[in-house]
Amino acid sequence: MEKVREFTQDGALAVHVTDIPRLSLFKTFDCGQCFRFDPVEKFGNKIEVGGVAFGKYVIFAQNHENELMIYGSTEKEYNSIWRKYLSLDTDYDKVNAQILSCTDSLHMKMAIEYGNGIRILRQDPYEAIISFIISQNNNIPRIKKIIASICQNYGHSVALFDKNDYTFPSNDELSRVSEQELFALKMGFRAKYIADACEKIKNGSVDIERVMANDNFDECVAHLCQVKGIGLKVASCALLFGFGKTEAFPRDVHINRTLEKYFPNGIDVSALGKSAGIAQQYLFYYEKYSQNT
């Protein structure tokens, strides 16, 4: 069990967490699962990323992979929000062993070793739905820019350490925005999909709490796919990164090519069970970066 110590920095509370196994902030925030955190340089740590989640601006920092600093957090908030957000309540040694028990692939073993420290973030499910609708046929800088525009125009200001940022708007707030206003934020065809998502969540035909409580993955996918523009890939991303459904294995052209490259005889993704989405992130990260090292 990790140890947590509260301290004060620049007049704001912060926490220092030690005895953390397998956490790399750099890898976790560099594998395309989150669009609201960026590198910052504030306190002189090796790695610092700042952003807004669950209505709060925080800076996560590391000098070593077995420790974590969270600037702008109390110990209570660490235990109630950030521990779960960073998946520090999950034993990734067990996860990795379970993945390797399902395949004797050397490439999977190498991907796990290369991606060591990646954690699947448990983001706000509503924010994940909207964010991955925006991600369709898009690149990360543009996704971030569109999401930042949504937050700046329709969220609430939140400031810490001389940094002013904005919360992600609630569905009540975003559902009052017209499709035309969304389109004006340069999100193109995705505007009508977001408007449809907001309306269906508002009228209850798409029920986030129902999806969260449902252990039948296929039913969860079908439920989210009621929204125009949400298909299997977007639904899988939202379920993996926003609902904690780690059995989700999002597939796009890049992942399909990776699977063909490393598993020419195929791989039974369903056998990976609740570790499938974590394996997917290892493979994604390994294929994206290992060839350049």
Coordinates of N, CA, C and O in Angstrom, one line a residue, residues 32-104:
G32 N -2.4 8.8 -25.9 CA -3.6 9.1 -26.6 C -4.9 8.8 -25.8 O -6.0 8.9 -26.4
Q33 N -4.8 8.6 -24.5 CA -6.1 8.3 -23.8 C -6.7 9.5 -23.2 O -7.8 9.5 -22.7
C34 N -5.9 10.6 -23.1 CA -6.4 11.8 -22.4 C -6.0 13.0 -23.2 O -4.9 13.1 -23.7
F35 N -6.9 14.1 -23.2 CA -6.6 15.2 -24.1 C -6.5 16.5 -23.3 O -6.5 17.6 -23.9
R36 N -6.5 16.5 -22.0 CA -6.6 17.7 -21.2 C -5.4 18.0 -20.3 O -5.3 19.0 -19.6
F37 N -4.4 17.1 -20.4 CA -3.1 17.3 -19.7 C -2.0 17.5 -20.6 O -1.8 16.9 -21.6
D38 N -1.1 18.5 -20.2 CA 0.1 18.8 -21.0 C 1.3 19.0 -20.1 O 1.2 19.3 -18.9
P39 N 2.5 18.8 -20.7 CA 3.7 19.0 -19.9 C 3.8 20.4 -19.4 O 3.4 21.4 -20.1
V40 N 4.2 20.6 -18.2 CA 4.4 21.9 -17.6 C 5.8 21.9 -16.9 O 6.4 20.9 -16.6
E41 N 6.3 23.1 -16.6 CA 7.5 23.3 -15.8 C 7.3 24.3 -14.7 O 7.3 25.5 -14.9
K42 N 7.0 23.7 -13.5 CA 6.6 24.6 -12.4 C 7.5 24.4 -11.2 O 7.9 25.3 -10.5
F43 N 7.7 23.1 -10.8 CA 8.4 22.8 -9.6 C 9.7 22.1 -9.7 O 10.3 21.7 -8.7
G44 N 10.2 22.0 -10.9 CA 11.6 21.4 -11.1 C 11.7 19.9 -11.0 O 12.8 19.4 -10.9
N45 N 10.6 19.2 -11.1 CA 10.6 17.8 -11.2 C 10.9 17.3 -12.6 O 10.8 18.0 -13.6
K46 N 11.4 16.0 -12.7 CA 11.7 15.4 -14.0 C 10.5 15.4 -14.9 O 10.6 15.8 -16.1
I47 N 9.4 15.0 -14.4 CA 8.1 15.0 -15.2 C 7.0 15.8 -14.5 O 6.8 15.5 -13.3
E48 N 6.4 16.7 -15.2 CA 5.3 17.4 -14.6 C 4.2 17.6 -15.7 O 4.5 18.0 -16.8
V49 N 3.0 17.2 -15.4 CA 1.9 17.4 -16.4 C 0.8 18.0 -15.6 O 0.4 17.7 -14.5
G50 N 0.2 19.1 -16.2 CA -0.9 19.8 -15.6 C -2.1 19.8 -16.4 O -2.1 19.8 -17.7
G51 N -3.3 19.8 -15.8 CA -4.6 19.9 -16.5 C -5.7 19.8 -15.6 O -5.6 19.8 -14.3
V52 N -6.9 19.7 -16.1 CA -8.2 19.7 -15.4 C -8.9 18.3 -15.5 O -9.0 17.8 -16.6
A53 N -9.3 17.8 -14.4 CA -10.1 16.6 -14.4 C -11.0 16.7 -13.2 O -10.6 17.2 -12.1
F54 N -12.2 16.3 -13.3 CA -13.2 16.3 -12.2 C -13.3 17.7 -11.6 O -13.4 17.8 -10.4
G55 N -13.3 18.7 -12.4 CA -13.5 20.1 -12.0 C -12.3 20.7 -11.3 O -12.5 21.8 -10.7
K56 N -11.2 20.1 -11.2 CA -10.0 20.6 -10.5 C -8.8 20.7 -11.4 O -8.6 19.8 -12.2
Y57 N -8.0 21.8 -11.3 CA -6.7 21.8 -11.9 C -5.7 21.3 -11.0 O -5.6 21.7 -9.8
V58 N -4.9 20.3 -11.5 CA -3.8 19.8 -10.7 C -2.6 19.6 -11.5 O -2.6 19.6 -12.8
I59 N -1.4 19.5 -10.9 CA -0.2 19.1 -11.5 C 0.3 17.8 -10.9 O 0.5 17.7 -9.7
F60 N 0.4 16.8 -11.8 CA 1.0 15.5 -11.4 C 2.5 15.6 -11.7 O 2.9 16.1 -12.8
A61 N 3.4 15.1 -10.8 CA 4.8 15.2 -11.0 C 5.5 13.9 -10.5 O 5.0 13.3 -9.6
Q62 N 6.7 13.6 -11.1 CA 7.5 12.5 -10.7 C 8.9 12.8 -10.9 O 9.3 13.5 -11.9
N63 N 9.8 12.2 -10.0 CA 11.2 12.1 -10.3 C 11.6 10.7 -10.4 O 12.6 10.3 -11.0
H64 N 10.8 9.8 -9.8 CA 11.0 8.3 -9.9 C 9.7 7.6 -10.1 O 8.6 8.2 -9.6
E65 N 9.7 6.5 -10.7 CA 8.4 5.8 -11.0 C 7.7 5.2 -9.8 O 6.6 4.7 -9.9
N66 N 8.3 5.2 -8.6 CA 7.7 4.7 -7.4 C 7.2 5.8 -6.5 O 6.8 5.6 -5.4
E67 N 7.1 7.1 -7.0 CA 6.6 8.2 -6.3 C 5.7 9.1 -7.1 O 5.8 9.0 -8.4
L68 N 5.0 9.9 -6.5 CA 4.1 10.8 -7.2 C 3.8 12.0 -6.3 O 3.6 11.9 -5.1
M69 N 3.9 13.2 -6.9 CA 3.4 14.4 -6.3 C 2.2 14.9 -7.0 O 2.2 14.9 -8.3
I70 N 1.2 15.4 -6.3 CA 0.0 16.0 -6.9 C -0.1 17.4 -6.2 O -0.5 17.5 -5.1
Y71 N 0.2 18.4 -7.0 CA 0.1 19.8 -6.5 C -1.3 20.3 -6.8 O -1.9 20.2 -7.9
G72 N -2.0 20.8 -5.7 CA -3.4 21.2 -5.8 C -4.3 20.2 -5.3 O -5.5 20.2 -5.6
S73 N -3.8 19.2 -4.5 CA -4.7 18.2 -4.0 C -4.5 18.0 -2.5 O -3.3 18.2 -2.0
T74 N -5.5 17.6 -1.8 CA -5.4 17.2 -0.4 C -5.3 15.7 -0.4 O -5.5 15.0 -1.3
E75 N -4.9 15.2 0.8 CA -4.8 13.7 1.0 C -6.2 13.1 0.8 O -6.3 12.0 0.2
K76 N -7.2 13.8 1.3 CA -8.6 13.3 1.1 C -9.0 13.2 -0.4 O -9.6 12.2 -0.8
E77 N -8.6 14.2 -1.2 CA -8.9 14.2 -2.6 C -8.1 13.1 -3.3 O -8.5 12.5 -4.3
Y78 N -6.8 12.9 -2.9 CA -6.1 11.8 -3.4 C -6.8 10.5 -3.3 O -7.0 9.7 -4.2
N79 N -7.3 10.2 -2.1 CA -7.9 9.0 -1.8 C -9.3 8.8 -2.5 O -9.7 7.7 -2.9
S80 N -10.0 10.0 -2.7 CA -11.3 9.9 -3.2 C -11.4 10.1 -4.7 O -12.3 9.6 -5.4
I81 N -10.4 10.7 -5.3 CA -10.4 11.1 -6.8 C -9.2 10.5 -7.5 O -9.3 9.7 -8.4
W82 N -8.0 10.9 -7.1 CA -6.8 10.7 -7.9 C -6.2 9.3 -7.9 O -5.7 8.8 -8.9
R83 N -6.4 8.6 -6.8 CA -5.9 7.2 -6.7 C -6.7 6.4 -7.7 O -6.1 5.6 -8.4
K84 N -8.0 6.6 -7.8 CA -8.8 5.9 -8.8 C -8.5 6.4 -10.2 O -8.4 5.6 -11.2
Y85 N -8.4 7.7 -10.4 CA -8.2 8.3 -11.7 C -6.9 7.7 -12.3 O -6.9 7.4 -13.5
L86 N -5.9 7.5 -11.5 CA -4.6 7.0 -12.1 C -4.5 5.5 -12.0 O -3.5 4.9 -12.3
S87 N -5.6 4.9 -11.6 CA -5.7 3.4 -11.5 C -4.6 2.8 -10.5 O -4.1 1.7 -10.7
L88 N -4.3 3.6 -9.5 CA -3.3 3.1 -8.5 C -3.9 2.1 -7.6 O -3.2 1.5 -6.8
D89 N -5.2 1.8 -7.7 CA -5.9 0.7 -7.0 C -5.9 -0.6 -7.7 O -6.5 -1.5 -7.3
T90 N -5.1 -0.6 -8.8 CA -5.1 -1.9 -9.6 C -3.7 -2.4 -9.6 O -2.7 -1.7 -9.7
D91 N -3.5 -3.7 -9.4 CA -2.2 -4.4 -9.3 C -1.8 -4.7 -10.7 O -2.3 -5.7 -11.3
Y92 N -0.9 -3.9 -11.3 CA -0.5 -4.1 -12.7 C 0.4 -5.3 -12.9 O 0.6 -5.8 -14.0
D93 N 1.1 -5.7 -11.8 CA 1.9 -7.0 -11.9 C 1.0 -8.1 -12.2 O 1.3 -9.0 -13.0
K94 N -0.1 -8.2 -11.5 CA -1.1 -9.3 -11.8 C -1.7 -9.1 -13.2 O -1.9 -10.1 -13.8
V95 N -2.0 -7.9 -13.6 CA -2.5 -7.7 -14.9 C -1.5 -8.2 -16.0 O -1.9 -8.9 -16.9
N96 N -0.3 -7.8 -15.8 CA 0.7 -8.2 -16.8 C 0.9 -9.7 -16.8 O 1.1 -10.3 -17.9
A97 N 0.9 -10.4 -15.7 CA 1.0 -11.8 -15.6 C -0.2 -12.5 -16.3 O 0.0 -13.5 -17.0
Q98 N -1.4 -11.9 -16.1 CA -2.6 -12.5 -16.7 C -2.5 -12.3 -18.2 O -2.9 -13.3 -19.0
I99 N -2.0 -11.2 -18.8 CA -1.9 -11.0 -20.2 C -0.9 -12.1 -20.8 O -1.2 -12.8 -21.8
L100 N 0.2 -12.3 -20.1 CA 1.2 -13.2 -20.6 C 0.8 -14.7 -20.5 O 1.3 -15.5 -21.2
S101 N -0.2 -14.9 -19.6 CA -0.7 -16.3 -19.4 C -1.6 -16.7 -20.6 O -1.9 -17.8 -20.8
C102 N -2.0 -15.6 -21.4 CA -2.9 -15.9 -22.5 C -2.2 -16.0 -23.8 O -2.8 -16.3 -24.8
T103 N -0.9 -15.6 -23.8 CA -0.2 -15.7 -25.1 C 1.3 -15.9 -24.8 O 1.8 -15.4 -23.8
D104 N 2.0 -16.7 -25.7 CA 3.4 -16.9 -25.5 C 4.2 -16.0 -26.5 O 5.4 -16.2 -26.7

